[in-house]
mmCIF file of C-alpha atoms and ligand atoms in Angstrom:
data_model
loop_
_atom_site.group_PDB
_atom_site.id
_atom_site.type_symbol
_atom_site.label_atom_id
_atom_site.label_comp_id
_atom_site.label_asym_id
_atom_site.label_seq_id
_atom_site.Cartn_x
_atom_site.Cartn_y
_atom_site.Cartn_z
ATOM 1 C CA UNK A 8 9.609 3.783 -18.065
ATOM 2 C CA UNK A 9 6.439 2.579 -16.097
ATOM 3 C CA UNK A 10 6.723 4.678 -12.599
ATOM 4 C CA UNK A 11 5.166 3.564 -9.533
ATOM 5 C CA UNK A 12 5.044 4.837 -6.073
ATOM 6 C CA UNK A 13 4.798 2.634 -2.871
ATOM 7 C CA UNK A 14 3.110 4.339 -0.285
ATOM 8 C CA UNK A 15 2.730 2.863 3.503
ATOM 9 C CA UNK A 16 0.970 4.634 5.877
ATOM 10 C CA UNK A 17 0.432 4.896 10.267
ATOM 11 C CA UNK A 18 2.658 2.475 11.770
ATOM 12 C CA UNK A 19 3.795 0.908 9.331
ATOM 13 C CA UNK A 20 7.338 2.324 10.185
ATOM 14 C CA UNK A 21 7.247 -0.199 13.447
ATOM 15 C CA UNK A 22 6.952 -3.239 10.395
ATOM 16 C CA UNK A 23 9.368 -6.004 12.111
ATOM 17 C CA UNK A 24 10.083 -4.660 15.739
ATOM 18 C CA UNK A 25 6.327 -5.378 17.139
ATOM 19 C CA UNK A 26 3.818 -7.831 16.846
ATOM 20 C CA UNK A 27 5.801 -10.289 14.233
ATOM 21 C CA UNK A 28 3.034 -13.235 14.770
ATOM 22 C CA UNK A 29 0.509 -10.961 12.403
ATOM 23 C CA UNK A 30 3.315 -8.706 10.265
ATOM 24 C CA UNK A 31 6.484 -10.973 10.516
ATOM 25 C CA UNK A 32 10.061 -10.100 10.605
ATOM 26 C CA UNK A 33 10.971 -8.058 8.046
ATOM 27 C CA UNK A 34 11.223 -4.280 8.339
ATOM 28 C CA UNK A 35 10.001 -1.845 6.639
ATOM 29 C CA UNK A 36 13.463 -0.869 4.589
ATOM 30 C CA UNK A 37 13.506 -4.445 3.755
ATOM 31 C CA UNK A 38 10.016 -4.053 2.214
ATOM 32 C CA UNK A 39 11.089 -1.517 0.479
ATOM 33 C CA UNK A 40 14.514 -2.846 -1.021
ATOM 34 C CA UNK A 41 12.243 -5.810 -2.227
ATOM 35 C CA UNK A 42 10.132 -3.631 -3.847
ATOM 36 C CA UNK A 43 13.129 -1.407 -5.560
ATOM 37 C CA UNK A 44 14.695 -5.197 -6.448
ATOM 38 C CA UNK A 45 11.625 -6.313 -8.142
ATOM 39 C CA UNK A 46 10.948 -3.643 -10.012
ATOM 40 C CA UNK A 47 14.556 -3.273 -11.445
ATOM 41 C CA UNK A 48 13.814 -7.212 -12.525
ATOM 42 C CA UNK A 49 10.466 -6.422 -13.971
ATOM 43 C CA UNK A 50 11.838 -3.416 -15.582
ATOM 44 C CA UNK A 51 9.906 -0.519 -14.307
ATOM 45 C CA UNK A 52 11.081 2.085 -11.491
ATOM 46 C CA UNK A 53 9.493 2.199 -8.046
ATOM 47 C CA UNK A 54 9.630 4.516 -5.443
ATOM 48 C CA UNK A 55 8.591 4.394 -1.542
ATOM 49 C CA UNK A 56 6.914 6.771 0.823
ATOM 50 C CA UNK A 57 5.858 6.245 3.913
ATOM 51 C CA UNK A 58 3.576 8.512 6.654
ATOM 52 C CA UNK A 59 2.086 8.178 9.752
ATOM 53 C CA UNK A 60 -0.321 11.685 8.723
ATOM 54 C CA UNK A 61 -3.391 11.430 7.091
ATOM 55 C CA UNK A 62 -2.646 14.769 5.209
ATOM 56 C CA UNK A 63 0.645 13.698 3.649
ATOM 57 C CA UNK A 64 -0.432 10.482 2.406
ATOM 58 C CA UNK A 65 -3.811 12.658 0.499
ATOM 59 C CA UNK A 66 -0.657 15.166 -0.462
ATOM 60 C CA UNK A 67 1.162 11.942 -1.498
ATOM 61 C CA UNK A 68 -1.660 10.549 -3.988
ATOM 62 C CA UNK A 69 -2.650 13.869 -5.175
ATOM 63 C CA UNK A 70 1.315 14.461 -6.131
ATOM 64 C CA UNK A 71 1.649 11.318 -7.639
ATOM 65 C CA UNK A 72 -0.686 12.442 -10.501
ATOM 66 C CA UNK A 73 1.372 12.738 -13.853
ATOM 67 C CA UNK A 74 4.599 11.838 -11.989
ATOM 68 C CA UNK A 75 3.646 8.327 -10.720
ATOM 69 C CA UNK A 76 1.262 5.462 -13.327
ATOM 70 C CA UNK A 77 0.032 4.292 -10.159
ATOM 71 C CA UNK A 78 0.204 3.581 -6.546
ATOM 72 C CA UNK A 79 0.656 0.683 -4.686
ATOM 73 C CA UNK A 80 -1.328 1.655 -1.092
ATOM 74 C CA UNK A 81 -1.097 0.129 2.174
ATOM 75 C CA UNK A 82 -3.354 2.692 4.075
ATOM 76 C CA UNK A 83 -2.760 0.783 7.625
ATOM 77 C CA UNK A 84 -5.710 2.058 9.576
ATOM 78 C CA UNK A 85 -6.925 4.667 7.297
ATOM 79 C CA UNK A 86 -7.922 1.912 5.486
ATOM 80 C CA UNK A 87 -10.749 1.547 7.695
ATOM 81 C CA UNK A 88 -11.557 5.250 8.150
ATOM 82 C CA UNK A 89 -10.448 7.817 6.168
ATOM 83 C CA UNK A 90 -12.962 9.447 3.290
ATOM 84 C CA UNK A 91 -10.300 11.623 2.540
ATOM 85 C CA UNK A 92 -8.149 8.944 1.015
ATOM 86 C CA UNK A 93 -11.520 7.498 -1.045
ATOM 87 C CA UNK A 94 -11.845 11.143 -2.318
ATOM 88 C CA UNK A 95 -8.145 11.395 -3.220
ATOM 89 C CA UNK A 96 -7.843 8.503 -5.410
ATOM 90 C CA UNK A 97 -11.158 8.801 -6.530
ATOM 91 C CA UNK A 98 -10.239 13.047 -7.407
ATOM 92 C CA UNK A 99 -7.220 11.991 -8.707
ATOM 93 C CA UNK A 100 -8.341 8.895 -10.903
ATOM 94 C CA UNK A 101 -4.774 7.409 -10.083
ATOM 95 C CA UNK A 102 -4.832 3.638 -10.556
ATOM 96 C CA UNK A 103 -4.381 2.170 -6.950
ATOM 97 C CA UNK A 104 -3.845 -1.133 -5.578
ATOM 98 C CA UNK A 105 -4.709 -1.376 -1.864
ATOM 99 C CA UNK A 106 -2.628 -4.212 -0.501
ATOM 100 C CA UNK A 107 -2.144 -5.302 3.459
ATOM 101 C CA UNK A 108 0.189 -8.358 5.062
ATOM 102 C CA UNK A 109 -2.101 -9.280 7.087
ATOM 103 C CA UNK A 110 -5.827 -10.963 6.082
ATOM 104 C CA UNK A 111 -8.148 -8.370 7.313
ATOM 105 C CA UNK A 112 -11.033 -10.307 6.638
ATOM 106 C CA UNK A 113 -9.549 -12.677 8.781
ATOM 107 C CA UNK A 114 -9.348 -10.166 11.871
ATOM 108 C CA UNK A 115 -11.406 -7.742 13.771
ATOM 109 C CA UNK A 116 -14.814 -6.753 12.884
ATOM 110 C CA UNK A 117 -13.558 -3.063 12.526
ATOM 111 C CA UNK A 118 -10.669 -4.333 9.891
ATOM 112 C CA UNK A 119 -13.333 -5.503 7.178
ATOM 113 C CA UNK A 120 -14.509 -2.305 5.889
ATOM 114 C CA UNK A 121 -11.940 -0.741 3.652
ATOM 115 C CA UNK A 122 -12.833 2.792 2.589
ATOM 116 C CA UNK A 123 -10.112 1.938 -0.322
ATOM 117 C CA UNK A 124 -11.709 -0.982 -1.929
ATOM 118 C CA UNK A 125 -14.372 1.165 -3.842
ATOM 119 C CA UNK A 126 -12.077 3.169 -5.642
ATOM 120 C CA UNK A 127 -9.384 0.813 -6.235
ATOM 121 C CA UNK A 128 -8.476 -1.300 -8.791
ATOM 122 C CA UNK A 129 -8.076 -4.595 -6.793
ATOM 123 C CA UNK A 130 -7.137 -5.626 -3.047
ATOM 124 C CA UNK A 131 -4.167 -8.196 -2.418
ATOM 125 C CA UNK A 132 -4.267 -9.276 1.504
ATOM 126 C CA UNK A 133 -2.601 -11.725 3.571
ATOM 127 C CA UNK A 134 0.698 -12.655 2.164
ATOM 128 C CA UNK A 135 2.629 -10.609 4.145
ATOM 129 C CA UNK A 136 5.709 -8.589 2.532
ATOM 130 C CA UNK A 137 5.383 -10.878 -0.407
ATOM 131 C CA UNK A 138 2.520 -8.850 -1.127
ATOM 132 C CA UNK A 139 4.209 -5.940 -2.532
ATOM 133 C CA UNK A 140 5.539 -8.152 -5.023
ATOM 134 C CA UNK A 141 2.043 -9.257 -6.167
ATOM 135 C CA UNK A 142 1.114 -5.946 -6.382
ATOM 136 C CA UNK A 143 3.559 -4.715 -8.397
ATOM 137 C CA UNK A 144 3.311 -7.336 -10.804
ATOM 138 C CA UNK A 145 -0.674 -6.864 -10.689
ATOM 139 C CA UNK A 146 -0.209 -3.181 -11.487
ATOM 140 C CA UNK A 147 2.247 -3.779 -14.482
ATOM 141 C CA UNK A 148 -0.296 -6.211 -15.634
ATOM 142 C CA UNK A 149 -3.319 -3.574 -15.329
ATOM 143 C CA UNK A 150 -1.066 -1.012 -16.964
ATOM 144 C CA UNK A 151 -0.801 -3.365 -19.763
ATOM 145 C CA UNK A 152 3.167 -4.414 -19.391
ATOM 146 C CA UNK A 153 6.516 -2.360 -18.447
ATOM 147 C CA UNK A 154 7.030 0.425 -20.871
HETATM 148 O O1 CA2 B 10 -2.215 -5.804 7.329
HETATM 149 C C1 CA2 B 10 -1.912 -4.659 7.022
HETATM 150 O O2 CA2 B 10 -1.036 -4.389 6.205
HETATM 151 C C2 CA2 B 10 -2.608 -3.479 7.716
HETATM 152 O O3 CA2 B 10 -2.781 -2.443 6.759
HETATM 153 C C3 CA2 B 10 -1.688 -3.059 8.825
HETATM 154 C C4 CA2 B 10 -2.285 -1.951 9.712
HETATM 155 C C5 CA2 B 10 -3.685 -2.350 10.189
HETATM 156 O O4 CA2 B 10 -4.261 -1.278 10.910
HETATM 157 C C6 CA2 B 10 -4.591 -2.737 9.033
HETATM 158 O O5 CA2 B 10 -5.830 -3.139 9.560
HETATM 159 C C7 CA2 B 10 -3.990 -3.869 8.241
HETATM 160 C C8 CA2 B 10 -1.406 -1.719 10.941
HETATM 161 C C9 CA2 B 10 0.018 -1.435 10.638
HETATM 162 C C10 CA2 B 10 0.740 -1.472 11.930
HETATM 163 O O6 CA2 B 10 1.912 -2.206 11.744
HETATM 164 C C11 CA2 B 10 2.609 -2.537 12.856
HETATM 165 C C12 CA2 B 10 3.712 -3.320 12.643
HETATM 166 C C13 CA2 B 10 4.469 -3.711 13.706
HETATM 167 C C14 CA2 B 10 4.113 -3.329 15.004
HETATM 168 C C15 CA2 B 10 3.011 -2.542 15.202
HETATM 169 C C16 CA2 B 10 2.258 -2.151 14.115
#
């Protein structure tokens, strides 16, 4: 059965206490049901990780070689930063979709770079926790289908 992992990184833990105007109202376990609920009705299996450590989410990617058939990422603010999440996906050749609720191209200067974007297969942005769903459903479809 196609496997995919979810992986959210710094902050993303806070998703529906703070700031709801730019990341809305639903929490992060609600993200993450949605995502187990869609992929039961698309027929694949999907699980979700989340860190707030730089480290774990490279540990994360590099583990998800041969276990995962690919990631669904939302980096946070290593998006904009970290070379050591290029280098994992790019060392790992994992097929990964960088998503994010909010627009960053819509936002601060600093948001529009995306150290992901290189090495990933597509961005979806600015659709909030609907998102995930697109992503899922855009991985299945670069996978070729559920198997
Ligand atoms: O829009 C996204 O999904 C982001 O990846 C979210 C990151 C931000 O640094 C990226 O530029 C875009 C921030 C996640 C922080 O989420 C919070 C949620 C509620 C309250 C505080 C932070």
């Amino acid at each position: 059965m196609t496997s995919v992992l979810v992986l959210n990184g710094p902050n993303l833990n806070l998703l529906g206490t703070r700031q709801p105007e730019i990341y809305g109202h639903t929490t992060l376990a609600d993200v993450e049901a949605m995502c187990v609920a869609h992929a039961e009705a698309r027929g694949i299996h999907v699980t979700c990780r989340q860190s707030n450590h730089e480290g774990a989410l490279v540990d994360a990617i590099h583990a998800a070689k041969g276990t995962f058939d690919g990631v669904v990422l939302n980096a946070g603010a290593y998006t904009h930063s970290s070379i050591a999440l290029h280098d994992a996906i790019a060392g790992t050749e994992m097929p990964v979709i960088e998503l994010h609720l909010s627009n960053i191209h819509a936002r601060e200067s600093f948001r529009h770079t995306s150290y992901i974007a290189p090495v990933a297969v597509g961005m979806i942005c600015g659709f909030g926790a609907l998102g995930y769903s697109l992503a899922l459903d855009a991985m299945i479809g670069h996978l070729g289908g559920p198997s």
